[in-house]
Every structure is written in structure tokens, then in C-alpha cells.
mmCIF file of C-alpha atoms in Angstrom:
data_model
loop_
_atom_site.group_PDB
_atom_site.id
_atom_site.type_symbol
_atom_site.label_atom_id
_atom_site.label_comp_id
_atom_site.label_asym_id
_atom_site.label_seq_id
_atom_site.Cartn_x
_atom_site.Cartn_y
_atom_site.Cartn_z
ATOM 1 C CA MET A 1 55.175 38.135 -56.622
ATOM 2 C CA ASN A 2 56.947 34.921 -56.128
ATOM 3 C CA PHE A 3 59.126 33.438 -58.917
ATOM 4 C CA HIS A 4 58.940 29.416 -59.676
ATOM 5 C CA SER A 5 59.957 29.724 -63.679
ATOM 6 C CA ASN A 6 60.379 32.088 -66.419
ATOM 7 C CA ARG A 7 56.483 32.712 -65.779
ATOM 8 C CA ASN A 8 54.371 32.192 -63.235
ATOM 9 C CA THR A 9 50.603 31.920 -64.348
ATOM 10 C CA SER A 10 49.426 30.622 -60.620
ATOM 11 C CA ASN A 11 48.717 34.534 -60.100
ATOM 12 C CA ARG A 12 45.540 35.743 -60.501
ATOM 13 C CA LEU A 13 45.720 38.234 -63.879
ATOM 14 C CA GLU A 14 43.665 41.313 -64.346
ATOM 15 C CA ARG A 15 42.206 41.302 -67.677
ATOM 16 C CA PHE A 16 41.030 44.045 -69.903
ATOM 17 C CA SER A 17 37.191 44.403 -69.897
ATOM 18 C CA LEU A 18 34.774 42.160 -72.239
ATOM 19 C CA PRO A 19 33.949 45.482 -74.638
ATOM 20 C CA ALA A 20 37.694 45.788 -75.169
ATOM 21 C CA THR A 21 38.377 42.149 -75.398
ATOM 22 C CA ALA A 22 35.511 41.642 -77.948
ATOM 23 C CA ALA A 23 37.008 44.651 -80.006
ATOM 24 C CA VAL A 24 40.377 43.241 -80.546
ATOM 25 C CA TYR A 25 39.207 39.583 -81.599
ATOM 26 C CA GLY A 26 36.304 40.961 -83.523
ATOM 27 C CA LEU A 27 38.308 43.181 -85.598
ATOM 28 C CA PRO A 28 39.329 40.357 -88.196
ATOM 29 C CA LEU A 29 35.674 39.343 -88.417
ATOM 30 C CA LEU A 30 34.377 42.638 -88.863
ATOM 31 C CA ALA A 31 36.850 43.641 -91.653
ATOM 32 C CA ALA A 32 36.148 40.460 -93.223
ATOM 33 C CA GLY A 33 32.272 41.018 -93.145
ATOM 34 C CA GLY A 34 32.754 44.659 -94.562
ATOM 35 C CA CYS A 35 34.999 43.091 -97.640
ATOM 36 C CA TYR A 36 31.905 40.783 -98.552
ATOM 37 C CA PRO A 37 29.930 43.147 -100.393
ATOM 38 C CA LEU A 38 32.935 44.701 -102.158
ATOM 39 C CA PHE A 39 34.823 41.322 -102.971
ATOM 40 C CA GLY A 40 32.106 38.685 -102.672
ATOM 41 C CA PRO A 41 33.418 35.243 -100.726
ATOM 42 C CA ALA A 42 37.037 36.013 -101.624
ATOM 43 C CA GLY A 43 37.295 39.304 -99.197
ATOM 44 C CA PRO A 44 36.402 37.942 -96.293
ATOM 45 C CA LEU A 45 38.642 34.647 -96.946
ATOM 46 C CA ALA A 46 41.357 37.290 -97.997
ATOM 47 C CA VAL A 47 41.564 39.059 -94.497
ATOM 48 C CA LEU A 48 40.965 35.896 -92.216
ATOM 49 C CA GLY A 49 44.032 34.349 -94.678
ATOM 50 C CA LEU A 50 46.214 37.574 -94.177
ATOM 51 C CA THR A 51 45.442 37.507 -90.237
ATOM 52 C CA ALA A 52 46.604 33.685 -90.062
ATOM 53 C CA TRP A 53 49.659 34.454 -92.510
ATOM 54 C CA SER A 54 50.727 37.461 -90.051
ATOM 55 C CA GLU A 55 50.478 35.206 -87.136
ATOM 56 C CA CYS A 56 52.713 32.820 -88.682
ATOM 57 C CA LEU A 57 55.115 35.379 -90.035
ATOM 58 C CA LEU A 58 55.432 36.408 -86.750
ATOM 59 C CA ARG A 59 56.131 33.239 -85.069
ATOM 60 C CA ILE A 60 58.912 32.803 -87.737
ATOM 61 C CA ALA A 61 60.413 36.076 -87.132
ATOM 62 C CA THR A 62 60.417 36.660 -83.304
ATOM 63 C CA PRO A 63 63.032 33.995 -82.606
ATOM 64 C CA LEU A 64 65.485 35.665 -85.086
ATOM 65 C CA PHE A 65 65.393 39.043 -83.046
ATOM 66 C CA GLN A 66 65.427 37.630 -79.723
ATOM 67 C CA GLY A 67 68.694 37.289 -77.811
ATOM 68 C CA ASN A 68 70.382 40.117 -80.203
ATOM 69 C CA ARG A 69 70.031 42.865 -77.819
ATOM 70 C CA LYS A 70 72.789 43.462 -74.909
ATOM 71 C CA LYS A 71 70.559 43.528 -72.125
ATOM 72 C CA ASP A 72 69.179 40.092 -73.536
ATOM 73 C CA LYS A 73 73.033 39.045 -73.371
ATOM 74 C CA VAL A 74 73.762 40.355 -70.154
ATOM 75 C CA MET A 75 70.799 38.716 -68.370
ATOM 76 C CA VAL A 76 70.445 35.492 -70.329
ATOM 77 C CA PRO A 77 66.867 34.917 -71.039
ATOM 78 C CA ALA A 78 67.126 30.927 -70.601
ATOM 79 C CA VAL A 79 67.925 31.708 -66.636
ATOM 80 C CA VAL A 80 65.105 30.180 -64.274
ATOM 81 C CA LYS A 81 64.825 31.361 -61.192
ATOM 82 C CA THR A 82 62.975 30.469 -57.736
ATOM 83 C CA PHE A 83 62.018 33.059 -54.997
ATOM 84 C CA THR A 84 59.083 32.152 -52.665
ATOM 85 C CA ALA A 85 59.867 35.043 -49.850
ATOM 86 C CA HIS A 86 57.547 37.461 -50.987
ATOM 87 C CA GLN A 87 53.802 37.689 -50.015
ATOM 88 C CA PRO A 88 50.897 40.145 -51.193
ATOM 89 C CA ASP A 89 50.660 43.674 -49.229
ATOM 90 C CA PRO A 90 47.264 45.864 -49.635
ATOM 91 C CA ILE A 91 49.625 48.828 -49.452
ATOM 92 C CA LEU A 92 53.007 48.238 -50.667
ATOM 93 C CA GLY A 93 51.672 45.961 -53.295
ATOM 94 C CA TRP A 94 54.035 42.978 -51.618
ATOM 95 C CA ALA A 95 56.402 42.404 -48.933
ATOM 96 C CA LEU A 96 58.813 39.945 -47.612
ATOM 97 C CA ARG A 97 57.585 37.083 -45.675
ATOM 98 C CA PRO A 98 58.135 37.421 -41.827
ATOM 99 C CA ASP A 99 60.293 34.521 -40.270
ATOM 100 C CA HIS A 100 60.732 32.983 -43.474
ATOM 101 C CA THR A 101 63.884 30.799 -44.295
ATOM 102 C CA ALA A 102 64.430 29.460 -47.666
ATOM 103 C CA ARG A 103 67.067 28.347 -50.389
ATOM 104 C CA GLU A 104 66.568 30.255 -53.554
ATOM 105 C CA SER A 105 68.136 29.595 -56.896
ATOM 106 C CA PHE A 106 68.947 30.566 -60.439
ATOM 107 C CA SER A 107 69.694 28.223 -63.097
ATOM 108 C CA ILE A 108 70.353 27.855 -66.813
ATOM 109 C CA PRO A 109 69.309 24.075 -67.885
ATOM 110 C CA ARG A 110 70.842 24.360 -71.435
ATOM 111 C CA LYS A 111 74.133 25.204 -69.772
ATOM 112 C CA ASN A 112 73.775 22.959 -66.634
ATOM 113 C CA LEU A 113 74.748 26.070 -64.331
ATOM 114 C CA ARG A 114 73.092 26.458 -61.111
ATOM 115 C CA LEU A 115 73.101 28.982 -58.225
ATOM 116 C CA ASP A 116 71.844 28.304 -54.680
ATOM 117 C CA TYR A 117 71.662 31.140 -52.188
ATOM 118 C CA SER A 118 70.044 31.304 -48.728
ATOM 119 C CA VAL A 119 67.308 33.793 -47.845
ATOM 120 C CA THR A 120 66.546 34.512 -43.724
ATOM 121 C CA THR A 121 63.707 37.111 -42.889
ATOM 122 C CA ASP A 122 62.980 38.360 -39.203
ATOM 123 C CA SER A 123 59.888 38.936 -37.518
ATOM 124 C CA ARG A 124 59.459 42.168 -39.073
ATOM 125 C CA GLY A 125 59.754 40.992 -42.506
ATOM 126 C CA CYS A 126 63.599 42.327 -43.053
ATOM 127 C CA ARG A 127 65.995 40.251 -44.280
ATOM 128 C CA ILE A 128 68.502 39.571 -41.175
ATOM 129 C CA THR A 129 71.812 41.207 -40.244
ATOM 130 C CA PRO A 130 73.958 40.716 -37.343
ATOM 131 C CA GLU A 131 72.043 41.387 -33.963
ATOM 132 C CA GLY A 132 73.688 44.371 -32.395
ATOM 133 C CA ASN A 133 73.387 45.827 -28.854
ATOM 134 C CA ALA A 134 69.619 46.816 -28.256
ATOM 135 C CA ASP A 135 70.618 50.294 -26.994
ATOM 136 C CA ALA A 136 72.958 51.221 -29.894
ATOM 137 C CA PRO A 137 71.968 53.687 -32.548
ATOM 138 C CA LEU A 138 69.845 52.095 -35.491
ATOM 139 C CA VAL A 139 70.849 52.631 -39.103
ATOM 140 C CA SER A 140 67.800 51.444 -41.371
ATOM 141 C CA ILE A 141 68.758 50.706 -45.066
ATOM 142 C CA HIS A 142 65.996 50.712 -47.781
ATOM 143 C CA GLY A 143 66.326 49.895 -51.220
ATOM 144 C CA CYS A 144 65.246 47.567 -54.005
ATOM 145 C CA SER A 145 66.878 44.144 -55.032
ATOM 146 C CA ASN A 146 70.543 45.534 -54.887
ATOM 147 C CA THR A 147 69.887 46.296 -51.062
ATOM 148 C CA PHE A 148 67.677 43.103 -50.442
ATOM 149 C CA GLY A 149 70.911 41.457 -52.124
ATOM 150 C CA TRP A 150 69.413 39.580 -54.979
ATOM 151 C CA GLY A 151 71.121 36.322 -55.630
ATOM 152 C CA LEU A 152 73.261 36.702 -52.312
ATOM 153 C CA ASP A 153 73.439 34.421 -49.159
ATOM 154 C CA ASP A 154 72.509 36.559 -46.099
ATOM 155 C CA GLN A 155 75.890 37.151 -44.853
ATOM 156 C CA LYS A 156 77.250 38.473 -48.625
ATOM 157 C CA THR A 157 74.583 41.385 -48.577
ATOM 158 C CA TYR A 158 76.013 44.760 -47.779
ATOM 159 C CA PRO A 159 73.845 45.378 -45.109
ATOM 160 C CA TRP A 160 74.928 42.455 -43.371
ATOM 161 C CA LEU A 161 78.536 43.437 -44.193
ATOM 162 C CA LEU A 162 78.096 46.959 -42.646
ATOM 163 C CA ALA A 163 76.632 45.642 -39.502
ATOM 164 C CA GLN A 164 79.598 43.454 -39.003
ATOM 165 C CA SER A 165 81.928 46.848 -39.860
ATOM 166 C CA LEU A 166 79.764 48.666 -37.367
ATOM 167 C CA PRO A 167 79.717 47.093 -33.725
ATOM 168 C CA ASP A 168 78.502 50.090 -32.163
ATOM 169 C CA ALA A 169 75.365 50.125 -34.345
ATOM 170 C CA ARG A 170 72.450 48.217 -35.161
ATOM 171 C CA VAL A 171 71.623 47.747 -39.097
ATOM 172 C CA ARG A 172 68.409 46.952 -40.397
ATOM 173 C CA ASN A 173 68.097 45.804 -43.960
ATOM 174 C CA TYR A 174 64.298 46.702 -45.392
ATOM 175 C CA GLY A 175 65.543 46.153 -49.156
ATOM 176 C CA VAL A 176 62.592 44.326 -51.068
ATOM 177 C CA ALA A 177 63.411 43.008 -54.485
ATOM 178 C CA GLY A 178 61.107 45.118 -57.110
ATOM 179 C CA TYR A 179 60.391 48.347 -55.131
ATOM 180 C CA SER A 180 59.965 51.519 -56.535
ATOM 181 C CA LEU A 181 61.252 54.505 -54.751
ATOM 182 C CA TYR A 182 57.362 55.160 -53.745
ATOM 183 C CA GLN A 183 57.276 52.062 -51.918
ATOM 184 C CA MET A 184 60.456 52.741 -50.286
ATOM 185 C CA LEU A 185 58.628 55.990 -48.734
ATOM 186 C CA LEU A 186 55.751 54.338 -47.974
ATOM 187 C CA ARG A 187 57.711 51.771 -46.264
ATOM 188 C CA MET A 188 59.574 54.507 -44.265
ATOM 189 C CA GLU A 189 56.554 56.066 -43.406
ATOM 190 C CA GLN A 190 55.566 52.753 -41.484
ATOM 191 C CA THR A 191 58.708 52.098 -39.729
ATOM 192 C CA ILE A 192 60.523 55.093 -38.918
ATOM 193 C CA PRO A 193 57.945 56.309 -36.433
ATOM 194 C CA GLN A 194 58.551 53.142 -34.443
ATOM 195 C CA ASP A 195 61.902 52.230 -35.210
ATOM 196 C CA LYS A 196 63.042 55.876 -34.552
ATOM 197 C CA PRO A 197 66.542 55.080 -36.468
ATOM 198 C CA LYS A 198 69.519 57.658 -36.000
ATOM 199 C CA ILE A 199 70.086 57.221 -39.913
ATOM 200 C CA VAL A 200 68.218 56.156 -42.883
ATOM 201 C CA VAL A 201 70.275 55.354 -45.919
ATOM 202 C CA LEU A 202 68.618 54.728 -49.534
ATOM 203 C CA GLY A 203 70.256 52.697 -51.910
ATOM 204 C CA PHE A 204 69.713 54.433 -54.796
ATOM 205 C CA SER A 205 70.128 54.056 -58.667
ATOM 206 C CA PRO A 206 68.410 56.614 -61.102
ATOM 207 C CA GLY A 207 67.159 53.551 -62.986
ATOM 208 C CA LEU A 208 64.557 53.440 -60.476
ATOM 209 C CA GLU A 209 62.740 56.729 -61.940
ATOM 210 C CA THR A 210 60.360 54.693 -64.262
ATOM 211 C CA ARG A 211 59.122 52.481 -61.317
ATOM 212 C CA SER A 212 57.214 54.941 -59.224
ATOM 213 C CA ILE A 213 55.052 56.363 -61.876
ATOM 214 C CA ASN A 214 54.125 52.662 -62.636
ATOM 215 C CA ASP A 215 55.946 53.039 -66.322
ATOM 216 C CA PHE A 216 54.939 50.672 -69.265
ATOM 217 C CA HIS A 217 58.068 48.422 -69.367
ATOM 218 C CA TYR A 218 58.105 48.269 -65.564
ATOM 219 C CA LEU A 219 54.560 46.756 -65.304
ATOM 220 C CA ARG A 220 54.824 44.858 -68.495
ATOM 221 C CA MET A 221 57.845 43.009 -66.594
ATOM 222 C CA LEU A 222 55.834 43.094 -63.355
ATOM 223 C CA SER A 223 53.105 41.200 -64.806
ATOM 224 C CA GLU A 224 55.030 38.114 -65.599
ATOM 225 C CA TYR A 225 55.199 37.249 -61.769
ATOM 226 C CA GLY A 226 51.796 38.750 -60.894
ATOM 227 C CA GLY A 227 52.933 41.962 -59.192
ATOM 228 C CA THR A 228 50.660 44.982 -58.709
ATOM 229 C CA PRO A 229 52.630 48.040 -57.369
ATOM 230 C CA PRO A 230 51.027 51.403 -56.003
ATOM 231 C CA ALA A 231 51.760 54.548 -58.281
ATOM 232 C CA CYS A 232 52.513 58.284 -57.414
ATOM 233 C CA ILE A 233 52.538 61.365 -59.668
ATOM 234 C CA SER A 234 54.204 64.578 -59.147
ATOM 235 C CA ARG A 235 52.053 67.514 -60.302
ATOM 236 C CA MET A 236 52.266 71.155 -60.183
ATOM 237 C CA GLY A 237 49.202 72.736 -58.499
ATOM 238 C CA ARG A 238 47.275 75.804 -58.827
ATOM 239 C CA ASN A 239 49.252 77.490 -56.210
ATOM 240 C CA ARG A 240 52.303 76.707 -58.210
ATOM 241 C CA LYS A 241 53.394 73.931 -55.474
ATOM 242 C CA ARG A 242 54.116 70.365 -56.176
ATOM 243 C CA LYS A 243 51.695 67.879 -54.956
ATOM 244 C CA LEU A 244 52.344 63.980 -54.887
ATOM 245 C CA LEU A 245 49.676 62.272 -56.024
ATOM 246 C CA ARG A 246 49.052 58.834 -54.284
ATOM 247 C CA GLY A 247 47.394 56.284 -56.192
ATOM 248 C CA ARG A 248 46.205 52.677 -55.757
ATOM 249 C CA LEU A 249 47.604 49.081 -56.765
ATOM 250 C CA GLU A 250 47.767 48.824 -60.572
ATOM 251 C CA ALA A 251 48.251 46.053 -62.791
ATOM 252 C CA TYR A 252 49.509 45.104 -66.189
ATOM 253 C CA LYS A 253 45.849 43.964 -68.056
ATOM 254 C CA ARG A 254 46.129 40.885 -69.757
ATOM 255 C CA LEU A 255 44.046 39.657 -72.992
ATOM 256 C CA PRO A 256 42.896 36.339 -73.113
ATOM 257 C CA GLY A 257 44.886 34.184 -75.274
ATOM 258 C CA ALA A 258 47.770 36.977 -75.645
ATOM 259 C CA ASP A 259 49.864 34.202 -74.124
ATOM 260 C CA ARG A 260 49.345 31.806 -76.782
ATOM 261 C CA LEU A 261 48.628 34.297 -80.156
ATOM 262 C CA LEU A 262 51.424 37.020 -80.997
ATOM 263 C CA LEU A 263 48.734 39.141 -82.641
ATOM 264 C CA ALA A 264 46.656 39.085 -79.508
ATOM 265 C CA GLY A 265 49.976 39.643 -77.593
ATOM 266 C CA LEU A 266 50.803 42.619 -79.448
ATOM 267 C CA ALA A 267 47.051 44.070 -79.030
ATOM 268 C CA GLU A 268 47.536 43.705 -75.500
ATOM 269 C CA ARG A 269 50.851 45.712 -75.320
ATOM 270 C CA GLY A 270 49.223 48.217 -77.556
ATOM 271 C CA LEU A 271 46.461 48.568 -75.338
ATOM 272 C CA ASN A 272 48.703 49.042 -72.539
ATOM 273 C CA ARG A 273 50.313 51.580 -73.826
ATOM 274 C CA LEU A 274 47.768 53.696 -74.387
ATOM 275 C CA ARG A 275 46.872 53.226 -70.955
ATOM 276 C CA PHE A 276 50.091 54.624 -69.786
ATOM 277 C CA LEU A 277 51.054 56.884 -72.319
ATOM 278 C CA ARG A 278 51.346 60.208 -70.540
ATOM 279 C CA ARG A 279 53.642 58.308 -68.160
ATOM 280 C CA ALA A 280 56.288 57.914 -70.901
ATOM 281 C CA ASP A 281 57.131 61.715 -70.332
ATOM 282 C CA GLN A 282 60.755 61.821 -68.801
ATOM 283 C CA SER A 283 60.220 65.306 -67.141
ATOM 284 C CA LEU A 284 57.221 63.626 -65.260
ATOM 285 C CA LYS A 285 59.619 60.663 -64.087
ATOM 286 C CA ARG A 286 62.396 63.175 -63.202
ATOM 287 C CA ALA A 287 59.902 65.292 -61.372
ATOM 288 C CA THR A 288 58.223 62.336 -59.293
ATOM 289 C CA THR A 289 61.749 60.648 -58.322
ATOM 290 C CA GLU A 290 62.955 64.314 -57.268
ATOM 291 C CA HIS A 291 59.552 64.680 -55.310
ATOM 292 C CA LEU A 292 60.232 61.421 -53.539
ATOM 293 C CA LEU A 293 63.758 62.248 -52.427
ATOM 294 C CA VAL A 294 62.766 65.344 -51.028
ATOM 295 C CA ALA A 295 59.520 63.584 -49.178
ATOM 296 C CA MET A 296 61.835 60.955 -47.924
ATOM 297 C CA ARG A 297 64.569 63.683 -46.555
ATOM 298 C CA GLU A 298 61.762 65.741 -45.044
ATOM 299 C CA LEU A 299 60.200 62.754 -43.180
ATOM 300 C CA CYS A 300 63.683 61.815 -41.627
ATOM 301 C CA HIS A 301 63.879 65.379 -40.794
ATOM 302 C CA ARG A 302 60.868 65.190 -38.749
ATOM 303 C CA HIS A 303 61.644 62.069 -36.563
ATOM 304 C CA LYS A 304 65.384 63.579 -36.058
ATOM 305 C CA ALA A 305 66.986 61.083 -38.536
ATOM 306 C CA THR A 306 70.082 61.555 -40.688
ATOM 307 C CA PHE A 307 69.145 60.923 -44.110
ATOM 308 C CA VAL A 308 71.931 59.326 -46.791
ATOM 309 C CA VAL A 309 71.555 58.661 -50.455
ATOM 310 C CA GLN A 310 74.163 56.130 -51.325
ATOM 311 C CA TYR A 311 74.432 55.676 -55.061
ATOM 312 C CA LEU A 312 74.992 52.179 -56.168
ATOM 313 C CA THR A 313 75.583 52.639 -59.779
ATOM 314 C CA HIS A 314 77.976 55.002 -61.629
ATOM 315 C CA ASP A 315 74.758 57.166 -63.024
ATOM 316 C CA PRO A 316 75.607 60.719 -62.258
ATOM 317 C CA ARG A 317 71.716 61.973 -62.751
ATOM 318 C CA TYR A 318 70.489 63.781 -59.977
ATOM 319 C CA GLN A 319 73.599 64.738 -58.490
ATOM 320 C CA GLN A 320 73.081 68.247 -59.022
ATOM 321 C CA PHE A 321 69.541 68.108 -57.400
ATOM 322 C CA LEU A 322 70.568 66.633 -54.319
ATOM 323 C CA SER A 323 73.551 68.626 -53.956
ATOM 324 C CA ARG A 324 71.282 71.774 -54.457
ATOM 325 C CA THR A 325 68.659 70.724 -52.096
ATOM 326 C CA GLY A 326 71.120 69.805 -49.425
ATOM 327 C CA ILE A 327 70.472 65.856 -49.604
ATOM 328 C CA LEU A 328 73.554 63.871 -48.394
ATOM 329 C CA TRP A 329 74.754 61.438 -50.872
ATOM 330 C CA ARG A 330 77.440 59.542 -51.858
ATOM 331 C CA PRO A 331 78.898 58.091 -55.023
ATOM 332 C CA GLY A 332 78.839 54.514 -56.297
ATOM 333 C CA PRO A 333 82.268 52.980 -55.446
ATOM 334 C CA VAL A 334 81.641 49.855 -58.390
ATOM 335 C CA ASP A 335 81.455 50.290 -61.758
ATOM 336 C CA MET A 336 79.089 47.930 -63.176
ATOM 337 C CA ASP A 337 80.417 47.821 -67.085
ATOM 338 C CA GLU A 338 84.031 46.810 -65.575
ATOM 339 C CA CYS A 339 85.378 43.631 -66.738
ATOM 340 C CA THR A 340 88.289 41.232 -66.884
ATOM 341 C CA PRO A 341 90.489 41.067 -69.746
ATOM 342 C CA ASP A 342 88.794 37.954 -70.947
ATOM 343 C CA GLY A 343 85.426 39.728 -70.800
ATOM 344 C CA ARG A 344 83.632 38.476 -67.688
ATOM 345 C CA TYR A 345 81.647 41.260 -65.614
ATOM 346 C CA LEU A 346 83.985 41.835 -62.256
ATOM 347 C CA PHE A 347 80.712 43.100 -60.105
ATOM 348 C CA ARG A 348 77.796 41.017 -61.396
ATOM 349 C CA LEU A 349 76.153 37.688 -60.712
ATOM 350 C CA TYR A 350 76.702 37.040 -64.819
ATOM 351 C CA PRO A 351 75.883 34.735 -66.154
ATOM 352 C CA PHE A 352 72.887 34.358 -64.156
ATOM 353 C CA ASP A 353 71.905 37.702 -63.568
ATOM 354 C CA GLY A 354 72.660 41.282 -63.733
ATOM 355 C CA HIS A 355 72.834 42.171 -60.256
ATOM 356 C CA PRO A 356 75.824 42.976 -58.098
ATOM 357 C CA ASN A 357 77.721 40.287 -57.001
ATOM 358 C CA ALA A 358 79.471 39.476 -53.677
ATOM 359 C CA GLU A 359 82.480 41.936 -54.346
ATOM 360 C CA ALA A 360 80.202 44.632 -55.283
ATOM 361 C CA ASN A 361 78.591 44.456 -51.661
ATOM 362 C CA GLN A 362 81.735 44.252 -49.976
ATOM 363 C CA ARG A 363 82.682 47.881 -51.988
ATOM 364 C CA TYR A 364 79.382 48.957 -51.124
ATOM 365 C CA ALA A 365 79.651 48.197 -47.229
ATOM 366 C CA ASP A 366 83.120 49.809 -47.331
ATOM 367 C CA SER A 367 81.837 52.885 -48.653
ATOM 368 C CA LEU A 368 78.908 53.175 -46.710
ATOM 369 C CA GLY A 369 80.713 52.349 -43.477
ATOM 370 C CA GLN A 370 82.881 55.001 -44.090
ATOM 371 C CA THR A 371 80.389 57.577 -44.146
ATOM 372 C CA LEU A 372 78.286 56.204 -41.339
ATOM 373 C CA ARG A 373 81.074 55.945 -38.926
ATOM 374 C CA GLU A 374 81.742 59.918 -39.290
ATOM 375 C CA ILE A 375 77.828 60.404 -38.741
ATOM 376 C CA LEU A 376 77.968 58.293 -35.682
ATOM 377 C CA ASP A 377 81.389 59.668 -34.388
ATOM 378 C CA THR A 378 80.889 63.625 -35.257
ATOM 379 C CA GLY A 379 76.806 63.681 -35.673
ATOM 380 C CA SER A 380 76.968 65.141 -39.111
ATOM 381 C CA LEU A 381 78.595 64.577 -42.607
ATOM 382 C CA SER A 382 80.496 66.520 -44.170
ATOM 383 C CA ARG A 383 79.235 68.397 -47.333
ATOM 384 C CA THR A 384 82.173 68.256 -49.438
ATOM 385 C CA SER A 385 81.356 67.729 -52.721
ATOM 386 C CA VAL A 386 82.543 64.140 -53.948
ATOM 387 C CA PRO A 387 82.540 63.951 -57.766
ATOM 388 C CA MET A 388 80.633 61.014 -59.536
ATOM 389 C CA PRO A 389 82.945 59.222 -61.799
ATOM 390 C CA SER A 390 82.834 60.607 -65.214
ATOM 391 C CA GLY A 391 83.428 57.558 -67.285
ATOM 392 C CA ARG A 392 80.969 56.783 -69.971
ATOM 393 C CA ARG A 393 77.925 55.670 -68.980
ATOM 394 C CA ASP A 394 75.948 52.916 -71.210
ATOM 395 C CA ARG A 395 72.190 53.404 -70.603
ATOM 396 C CA THR A 396 71.690 49.764 -72.156
ATOM 397 C CA THR A 397 73.434 48.831 -68.978
ATOM 398 C CA GLU A 398 71.426 50.538 -66.889
ATOM 399 C CA SER A 399 68.362 48.672 -68.007
ATOM 400 C CA ALA A 400 70.198 45.484 -67.552
ATOM 401 C CA ILE A 401 70.939 46.122 -63.876
ATOM 402 C CA TYR A 402 67.307 47.309 -63.451
ATOM 403 C CA PRO A 403 65.408 44.983 -65.737
ATOM 404 C CA LEU A 404 62.983 44.193 -62.827
ATOM 405 C CA PHE A 405 64.351 44.156 -59.526
#
């Protein structure tokens, strides 16, 4: 899942079956044929003309609605990205290339703006952090693009800054852009038995809850770059115990011509919505997210590692659940909605992206550093409740922070 433009067409796309494709494209012809006995030649011509007219109206109307949502304004749809550090993975869907060095970029051609940043990975496929003493305790940090450090040089990511502030520990950055909580659990299962970390940190936002079950919107956005993630669902078993059903890699299916015909594009989205209709259930997202958090805690416990959830946003969801289940957590230290008097975001890569900028990563490192020092010094962490910020949360902003990565 690499990025070279707003749409990467070089990836192999999974398409709908021939019967489904034939049904979509044959529907206007069938309607036209059915009208012939009733209205004569005028009937089929009217149906085909109406189809063509609908396509024209969609082409006229679409630009009028684009860019009016707050999410579009935050993310700036004219941004062109390059990213070459991903490679396919049969279990995780994608992973970072090992021993990879590149200069990636954002650009907004119409505003003549550009942002370049360096990405370097080690032999394990982790984004590099300062090398520590080989005998020092290991801190493994797992997360999505916020932990990876999307849009930032290696030295500005919070795992790098954290490693600098903890000379008596080693810090390893397992963050990967686009990952769901399920992919993070799979990565933990691969690495924790070999690494034997003392502390495992999860860079968390409740906005990730739509990813693990492969929500329709998440898969649709990933499809623009060829992403095919694995999925899991938490279901109640007959014995009244929940079971995590682990699925295979899934893809958003395409209709031929949907990238050129707007009506075909609508049909494509409709068919995919039907495929993933049950996954729109909010209770399913919640149950699966809770199940994954507990599974991570249990995995760490089996390997004698301390599991800590570090919030990266001001979203209070799951706070009570984490406290009730005894999972150690700390609140997000920055408000992603905070702006300067002239309206510029303080903690985002605006106008290129809605991800946390260097200042936000510095605050993550400062906050998390205090937590990890307490664990390293005392062997435990105070369970004193730390209240989440009570300010108003904008759900549109949450979607902007987590549009894809």
C-alpha cells in the first residue's frame, strides 16, 4: 500500500464477479427492453436517455458538493502524497520494508506548497529510533500512523524523542500507517515472544474502532491505494463467552468502469455497502475494540510485560472500560482542535494533513516519558484515575484525524 498520487492504479484490484457486473450494466438495457412492448421505440430511448441525463447531472452536481465538509477542508483534497516504504504482507496486509531509506513528500500544486520528510527503517521493519544499550529494558510502541510519525522526519517522531529521554531503556517503534487494532495485535503476537519487552505501549484513539472489523468506509479509503487488511469480529458464543473470530484479508471490490462513470461508481459503493452492511453496527465496533484491548493486555501478561494504553486524542470513549478492566492508561496531552487566534491548527500538519505535527509528538513523548519512568523505576504504575479532558469533542474532527492512516 504505497502512495504516488491521489490514486494509485498500479495495484491489482479485486473486482466483483461477472454476474454482478453484468447485472449492474445490464439493468438499463433490461429496463429499456421491458418498456418496448408498452411504449414502443420511445420507451427504450427514454430509459437510455434518462440514464445518460442522470450521468450528466451527477457530473455537474458533484463539484458543487466537494470540499464543503469540515473533513475536506481539514484534509485538503488537492494534496498529493508519495510514500514508498510499505510492502505486501500475507498476514498483516502490509508492513514496512526492512532496511529502507527514502524521502517522502506532501505537495499542494495549486498553492505551490511542499513538505518533504525522511523515513528510515531497520532490519526488523521498524522505523528507526536511537540505539540504546543492548542490555537495557525494551519498550515496544505499537500504533498506526500517529505512532509511525506520518509526515515527520525520523528524529521528530514521539518514539524517537522518547528514546532520547530514556537513556536507561531501548525504544522500538512498531507503528505502521493505516493499521487497525487487530493488525497491531497480530504484530504484537509476532514480536513480543522474541523481543521480550518490559513495557508495551499502545498509541490509541477510539477513532480506530472502525478499522478492525473492516468498516465499509475504511475499506473504501484503503482501496484507493490497494490496501487489503485482515478483519476480526467479536461474537458472543453459546457459552455466553465472547470469541474473537479472525478473518482473512479483505478488499473493497471494484466494478469495471466505475472510475469513469459516476453511475457505475454509485452502484459500486452500493454493492460494497451491502457486503459490509452488518459491520455498521456501533455495538459490534465497540465489542470488538474492547475484546482486542483485553487480548493485548493478556498477551503482555503471559510474557511478563506491562501493557500501557496512551491516548493520542481527547476522546473519552473507553475510559471507563479501561479502568474497569484494570488496563493501565494515560490521557491524550494535546487537543487536536486547538487553534491560534488566526485560525491555524497548533498540533496538526495543516494544510498538508490532519495528523499530529512535531509539537504534538513532543508532548506525547513528554507525557509518556513520565509514565515509563515510573514503571522503570518502581516496577508499577499508579492506578490513580487521571481524568480525561472534558472539553467538547468534534466527531468530524476525529474523522479528519483518522481519515485513513
